[in-house]
Amino acid sequence: MENAIKNRYEFVMLFDVENGNPNGDPDAGNQPRIDPETALGIVTDVCLKRKIRNYVELAKEGEPFYNILIKNDRNLNAKFAEAYEAEGLQKKQSGKNKDDVLKAQQYMCKNYFDVRTFGAVMSTGDDQCGTVRGPVQINFARSIDPVFSQDITITRQAKTNETRENAGNSEMGKKSIIYYGLYRAEGYISASLAQKVTGFSESDLELLWNAIINMFEDDHSAARGKMCMRKLYIFKHESHLGNAPSHTLFDKITVVKKENITTPRNFSDYTITIDTAMPEGVTFIEKL
């Protein structure tokens, strides 16, 4: 495996949705998540990381060191037990040896991309692998302007059973959509955690950028509508601890709707302004 990254990074993602539901809320009938105080749309970090994981799984299928831990296949405890087997450690022992837990944890970081990227809680079951705080962290995405969610009535002609078949020609249903929303999400990459904990490398970093750029391309569905990653801005620090506060860098990118636009319906309805005068030791990269 390569050496861990040596530079700290922050990044800003701009993506939009058209006629779709970017992130349904199961507590609200799967309607799009909306801040009730501001009416701004929300997409959770969990949703964004799921799409990154899905892309990596497709792009690196069958390759060693790029397995995905958090996915719907086998239970997590079975994967933790696998780490103990691979490292020749004693399984199902009471009072786990700290050195054994660390070895198992290092195995998980080495073999699972999402563990060495986002971290994981692996302290369950008989063969625990501890808790890892990953170097890559992503905030909730928020829409630039308030969004309006509407339930659209749909019909279905195919019936599921004989009772419904005799009830009429078609059935009614609903789907919740946002007509348009431009979202902004911000993220952080810690070189210190990469070096001391997970081993997140330069090739992992490049894969992460590619996954962010393409996260919606293999995730299209009728429910999500048209989702596009529009921009990816990166701030690269010279040092592993960083050369400027993250909020100072995030403030250098402003996104506002154009003066003549009342209800945004396209990405072109917005103006992006970038202050390219960076603090000493920080490099600005427009990746997309």
Short mmCIF file of C-alpha atoms in Angstrom, two decimals:
data_model
loop_
_atom_site.label_atom_id
_atom_site.label_comp_id
_atom_site.label_asym_id
_atom_site.label_seq_id
_atom_site.Cartn_x
_atom_site.Cartn_y
_atom_site.Cartn_z
CA MET A 1 0.00 0.00 0.00
CA GLU A 2 1.06 3.58 -0.66
CA ASN A 3 2.05 6.04 2.01
CA ALA A 4 -0.69 8.23 3.47
CA ILE A 5 -1.43 11.71 2.13
CA LYS A 6 0.69 14.56 3.45
CA ASN A 7 -1.61 17.53 2.79
CA ARG A 8 -4.81 18.73 4.40
CA TYR A 9 -7.74 19.50 2.10
CA GLU A 10 -11.16 21.11 2.18
CA PHE A 11 -13.63 20.87 -0.66
CA VAL A 12 -16.97 22.28 -1.82
CA MET A 13 -19.49 20.36 -3.93
CA LEU A 14 -22.32 21.97 -5.90
CA PHE A 15 -24.99 19.64 -7.24
CA ASP A 16 -28.57 20.05 -8.34
CA VAL A 17 -31.81 18.11 -8.70
CA GLU A 18 -34.53 18.61 -11.27
CA ASN A 19 -37.98 17.06 -10.88
CA GLY A 20 -36.88 14.55 -8.28
CA ASN A 21 -36.31 13.66 -4.65
CA PRO A 22 -32.60 13.90 -3.78
CA ASN A 23 -32.91 12.42 -0.28
CA GLY A 24 -36.18 11.14 1.16
CA ASP A 25 -36.99 11.39 4.85
CA PRO A 26 -38.48 8.11 6.18
CA ASP A 27 -39.95 10.04 9.15
CA ALA A 28 -41.98 12.18 6.73
CA GLY A 29 -43.36 9.65 4.27
CA ASN A 30 -40.10 9.75 2.27
CA GLN A 31 -40.66 13.36 1.25
CA PRO A 32 -37.54 15.40 0.40
CA ARG A 33 -35.71 16.55 3.52
CA ILE A 34 -36.37 20.24 4.22
CA ASP A 35 -35.31 22.50 7.08
CA PRO A 36 -38.68 23.52 8.59
CA GLU A 37 -37.39 26.93 9.70
CA THR A 38 -35.79 28.09 6.44
CA ALA A 39 -37.39 25.76 3.84
CA LEU A 40 -33.89 25.00 2.55
CA GLY A 41 -33.46 21.49 1.15
CA ILE A 42 -31.17 19.05 2.95
CA VAL A 43 -29.19 16.03 1.77
CA THR A 44 -27.49 14.10 4.56
CA ASP A 45 -23.84 13.12 4.70
CA VAL A 46 -24.95 9.47 4.90
CA CYS A 47 -26.71 9.81 1.55
CA LEU A 48 -23.68 11.37 -0.13
CA LYS A 49 -21.26 8.80 1.29
CA ARG A 50 -23.54 6.00 0.11
CA LYS A 51 -23.23 7.25 -3.46
CA ILE A 52 -19.45 7.50 -3.14
CA ARG A 53 -19.30 3.93 -1.84
CA ASN A 54 -21.50 2.71 -4.69
CA TYR A 55 -19.25 4.32 -7.30
CA VAL A 56 -16.08 2.88 -5.77
CA GLU A 57 -17.66 -0.56 -5.65
CA LEU A 58 -18.47 -0.34 -9.37
CA ALA A 59 -15.14 1.20 -10.39
CA LYS A 60 -12.95 -1.14 -8.33
CA GLU A 61 -15.00 -4.33 -8.41
CA GLY A 62 -12.84 -7.36 -7.69
CA GLU A 63 -9.69 -5.35 -6.90
CA PRO A 64 -7.93 -5.95 -3.57
CA PHE A 65 -7.96 -3.21 -0.91
CA TYR A 66 -11.12 -1.60 -2.33
CA ASN A 67 -13.82 -3.62 -0.59
CA ILE A 68 -16.79 -1.75 0.87
CA LEU A 69 -17.72 -2.49 4.49
CA ILE A 70 -21.02 -0.63 4.75
CA LYS A 71 -23.28 -2.33 2.24
CA ASN A 72 -26.18 -4.73 2.17
CA ASP A 73 -24.48 -8.10 1.78
CA ARG A 74 -23.11 -9.88 4.86
CA ASN A 75 -23.50 -8.77 8.46
CA LEU A 76 -20.73 -6.61 9.86
CA ASN A 77 -19.71 -9.02 12.62
CA ALA A 78 -18.93 -11.69 10.02
CA LYS A 79 -16.56 -9.25 8.31
CA PHE A 80 -14.87 -8.42 11.61
CA ALA A 81 -14.38 -12.15 12.29
CA GLU A 82 -12.80 -12.43 8.85
CA ALA A 83 -10.16 -9.90 9.90
CA TYR A 84 -9.25 -12.06 12.92
CA GLU A 85 -8.98 -15.14 10.70
CA ALA A 86 -6.80 -13.36 8.14
CA GLU A 87 -4.42 -12.08 10.84
CA GLY A 88 -4.33 -15.39 12.71
CA LEU A 89 -5.81 -13.90 15.87
CA GLN A 90 -7.78 -15.73 18.55
CA LYS A 91 -11.50 -15.39 17.91
CA LYS A 92 -14.34 -15.06 20.40
CA GLN A 93 -12.11 -14.53 23.42
CA SER A 94 -13.36 -12.60 26.43
CA GLY A 95 -11.36 -9.51 27.36
CA LYS A 96 -9.94 -8.71 23.94
CA ASN A 97 -6.21 -8.10 23.72
CA LYS A 98 -5.66 -4.49 22.65
CA ASP A 99 -2.88 -5.52 20.28
CA ASP A 100 -5.22 -8.01 18.57
CA VAL A 101 -7.91 -5.36 18.18
CA LEU A 102 -5.36 -2.98 16.67
CA LYS A 103 -4.11 -5.62 14.20
CA ALA A 104 -7.69 -6.41 13.17
CA GLN A 105 -8.40 -2.69 12.83
CA GLN A 106 -5.36 -2.22 10.59
CA TYR A 107 -6.56 -5.11 8.43
CA MET A 108 -9.96 -3.43 8.02
CA CYS A 109 -8.36 -0.10 7.09
CA LYS A 110 -6.09 -1.76 4.55
CA ASN A 111 -8.78 -3.84 2.84
CA TYR A 112 -11.86 -1.60 2.99
CA PHE A 113 -11.85 1.71 1.13
CA ASP A 114 -14.73 3.22 3.09
CA VAL A 115 -13.10 2.39 6.43
CA ARG A 116 -9.83 4.13 5.62
CA THR A 117 -11.79 7.02 4.04
CA PHE A 118 -14.77 7.70 6.32
CA GLY A 119 -13.90 5.55 9.34
CA ALA A 120 -16.28 3.08 10.99
CA VAL A 121 -17.64 1.85 14.31
CA MET A 122 -16.45 -1.76 14.45
CA SER A 123 -16.85 -2.44 18.17
CA THR A 124 -19.69 -4.97 17.92
CA GLY A 125 -19.81 -8.75 18.13
CA ASP A 126 -17.27 -11.18 19.56
CA ASP A 127 -14.40 -10.13 17.29
CA GLN A 128 -14.25 -6.39 17.67
CA CYS A 129 -12.06 -4.13 15.53
CA GLY A 130 -12.46 -0.93 17.51
CA THR A 131 -13.61 2.48 16.29
CA VAL A 132 -11.89 4.40 13.49
CA ARG A 133 -12.33 8.13 12.85
CA GLY A 134 -11.82 8.59 9.13
CA PRO A 135 -9.87 11.44 7.54
CA VAL A 136 -12.71 12.36 5.15
CA GLN A 137 -15.76 14.03 6.66
CA ILE A 138 -18.70 15.59 4.80
CA ASN A 139 -21.31 18.02 6.12
CA PHE A 140 -25.02 17.96 5.28
CA ALA A 141 -25.72 19.55 1.91
CA ARG A 142 -28.12 22.51 1.94
CA SER A 143 -29.88 24.15 -0.97
CA ILE A 144 -28.87 27.68 -1.89
CA ASP A 145 -32.50 28.82 -1.92
CA PRO A 146 -35.71 27.47 -0.36
CA VAL A 147 -37.20 24.50 -2.19
CA PHE A 148 -40.81 23.50 -2.61
CA SER A 149 -41.77 19.85 -2.27
CA GLN A 150 -44.92 18.67 -3.97
CA ASP A 151 -46.72 15.32 -4.00
CA ILE A 152 -47.45 14.29 -7.58
CA THR A 153 -50.35 11.90 -8.11
CA ILE A 154 -49.53 8.92 -10.30
CA THR A 155 -51.60 5.99 -11.56
CA ARG A 156 -50.86 2.28 -11.87
CA GLN A 157 -52.79 -0.08 -14.12
CA ALA A 158 -51.15 -3.34 -13.05
CA LYS A 159 -52.86 -4.82 -9.98
CA THR A 160 -51.13 -6.82 -7.27
CA ASN A 161 -54.02 -9.15 -6.31
CA GLU A 162 -57.53 -10.25 -7.35
CA THR A 163 -59.33 -7.96 -4.89
CA ARG A 164 -57.61 -4.90 -6.30
CA GLU A 165 -58.17 -6.15 -9.83
CA ASN A 166 -61.92 -6.11 -9.27
CA ALA A 167 -61.90 -2.68 -7.69
CA GLY A 168 -61.38 -0.65 -10.86
CA ASN A 169 -59.21 0.07 -13.87
CA SER A 170 -56.32 1.82 -12.15
CA GLU A 171 -54.87 2.72 -8.75
CA MET A 172 -53.67 6.04 -7.46
CA GLY A 173 -50.33 6.68 -5.84
CA LYS A 174 -48.03 9.60 -5.01
CA LYS A 175 -44.41 10.58 -5.44
CA SER A 176 -42.74 13.60 -3.85
CA ILE A 177 -40.51 15.84 -5.96
CA ILE A 178 -38.63 19.10 -5.92
CA TYR A 179 -38.92 20.98 -9.21
CA TYR A 180 -35.42 22.38 -8.89
CA GLY A 181 -32.80 22.82 -6.20
CA LEU A 182 -29.09 23.67 -6.21
CA TYR A 183 -27.28 22.19 -3.20
CA ARG A 184 -23.92 22.96 -1.60
CA ALA A 185 -21.97 20.49 0.55
CA GLU A 186 -18.61 21.04 2.23
CA GLY A 187 -16.02 18.47 3.26
CA TYR A 188 -12.72 18.05 5.06
CA ILE A 189 -9.73 15.73 4.63
CA SER A 190 -7.31 15.35 7.54
CA ALA A 191 -3.77 14.29 6.66
CA SER A 192 -3.08 13.69 10.36
CA LEU A 193 -5.80 11.03 10.64
CA ALA A 194 -4.71 9.52 7.34
CA GLN A 195 -1.11 9.19 8.55
CA LYS A 196 -1.79 8.08 12.12
CA VAL A 197 -4.87 5.92 11.71
CA THR A 198 -6.18 4.73 8.33
CA GLY A 199 -3.44 5.10 5.70
CA PHE A 200 -5.68 7.02 3.26
CA SER A 201 -3.34 7.48 0.27
CA GLU A 202 -2.88 9.70 -2.79
CA SER A 203 -4.52 7.09 -5.04
CA ASP A 204 -7.42 6.87 -2.57
CA LEU A 205 -7.70 10.65 -2.78
CA GLU A 206 -7.86 10.64 -6.57
CA LEU A 207 -10.47 7.89 -6.46
CA LEU A 208 -12.48 9.98 -4.01
CA TRP A 209 -12.46 12.97 -6.40
CA ASN A 210 -13.59 10.74 -9.27
CA ALA A 211 -16.31 9.23 -7.10
CA ILE A 212 -17.62 12.67 -6.13
CA ILE A 213 -17.66 13.86 -9.75
CA ASN A 214 -19.48 10.71 -10.93
CA MET A 215 -21.57 9.86 -7.85
CA PHE A 216 -24.88 10.51 -9.63
CA GLU A 217 -23.99 9.02 -13.02
CA ASP A 218 -24.71 5.39 -12.08
CA ASP A 219 -27.41 6.29 -9.56
CA HIS A 220 -30.18 7.63 -11.78
CA SER A 221 -33.74 6.63 -10.96
CA ALA A 222 -37.26 7.87 -11.63
CA ALA A 223 -37.60 8.87 -7.96
CA ARG A 224 -34.42 10.99 -7.87
CA GLY A 225 -35.06 12.75 -11.17
CA LYS A 226 -32.16 14.51 -12.86
CA MET A 227 -29.26 14.92 -10.45
CA CYS A 228 -25.93 16.40 -11.58
CA MET A 229 -22.65 17.21 -9.88
CA ARG A 230 -22.01 20.70 -11.19
CA LYS A 231 -18.83 21.88 -9.46
CA LEU A 232 -16.06 20.49 -7.25
CA TYR A 233 -13.72 23.04 -5.68
CA ILE A 234 -10.67 21.94 -3.67
CA PHE A 235 -8.42 23.79 -1.24
CA LYS A 236 -5.03 22.09 -0.83
CA HIS A 237 -2.82 23.02 2.13
CA GLU A 238 0.96 22.78 2.04
CA SER A 239 1.12 21.25 5.52
CA HIS A 240 -0.66 18.30 7.08
CA LEU A 241 -2.09 20.56 9.81
CA GLY A 242 -3.31 23.19 7.36
CA ASN A 243 -2.39 26.78 6.51
CA ALA A 244 -5.75 28.51 7.06
CA PRO A 245 -9.06 27.91 8.88
CA SER A 246 -11.58 25.94 6.85
CA HIS A 247 -14.38 28.51 7.23
CA THR A 248 -12.13 31.21 5.77
CA LEU A 249 -11.68 29.11 2.65
CA PHE A 250 -15.34 28.12 2.36
CA ASP A 251 -16.30 31.82 2.48
CA LYS A 252 -14.30 32.43 -0.68
CA ILE A 253 -17.00 30.67 -2.73
CA THR A 254 -20.38 32.37 -2.89
CA VAL A 255 -23.38 31.19 -4.87
CA VAL A 256 -26.41 33.43 -5.43
CA LYS A 257 -29.29 33.45 -7.87
CA LYS A 258 -29.16 36.09 -10.57
CA GLU A 259 -31.02 39.36 -9.96
CA ASN A 260 -33.62 38.79 -12.68
CA ILE A 261 -34.49 35.28 -11.42
CA THR A 262 -37.33 34.87 -8.95
CA THR A 263 -37.76 31.10 -9.06
CA PRO A 264 -34.58 29.21 -10.08
CA ARG A 265 -35.15 26.32 -12.46
CA ASN A 266 -31.65 25.81 -13.93
CA PHE A 267 -28.02 25.85 -12.87
CA SER A 268 -27.55 28.83 -15.20
CA ASP A 269 -29.93 30.82 -12.96
CA TYR A 270 -27.08 31.14 -10.44
CA THR A 271 -23.87 33.15 -10.29
CA ILE A 272 -20.78 31.64 -8.67
CA THR A 273 -18.18 34.07 -7.36
CA ILE A 274 -14.72 32.85 -6.31
CA ASP A 275 -12.18 34.92 -4.42
CA THR A 276 -8.98 33.40 -5.83
CA ALA A 277 -6.67 35.31 -3.42
CA MET A 278 -5.71 32.39 -1.19
CA PRO A 279 -3.87 32.51 2.13
CA GLU A 280 -0.19 31.65 1.96
CA GLY A 281 0.31 27.91 1.67
CA VAL A 282 -3.16 27.17 0.20
CA THR A 283 -3.74 26.19 -3.44
CA PHE A 284 -7.16 26.48 -5.05
CA ILE A 285 -8.15 23.74 -7.54
CA GLU A 286 -11.29 23.77 -9.67
CA LYS A 287 -11.66 20.03 -10.26
CA LEU A 288 -14.99 20.24 -12.09
#
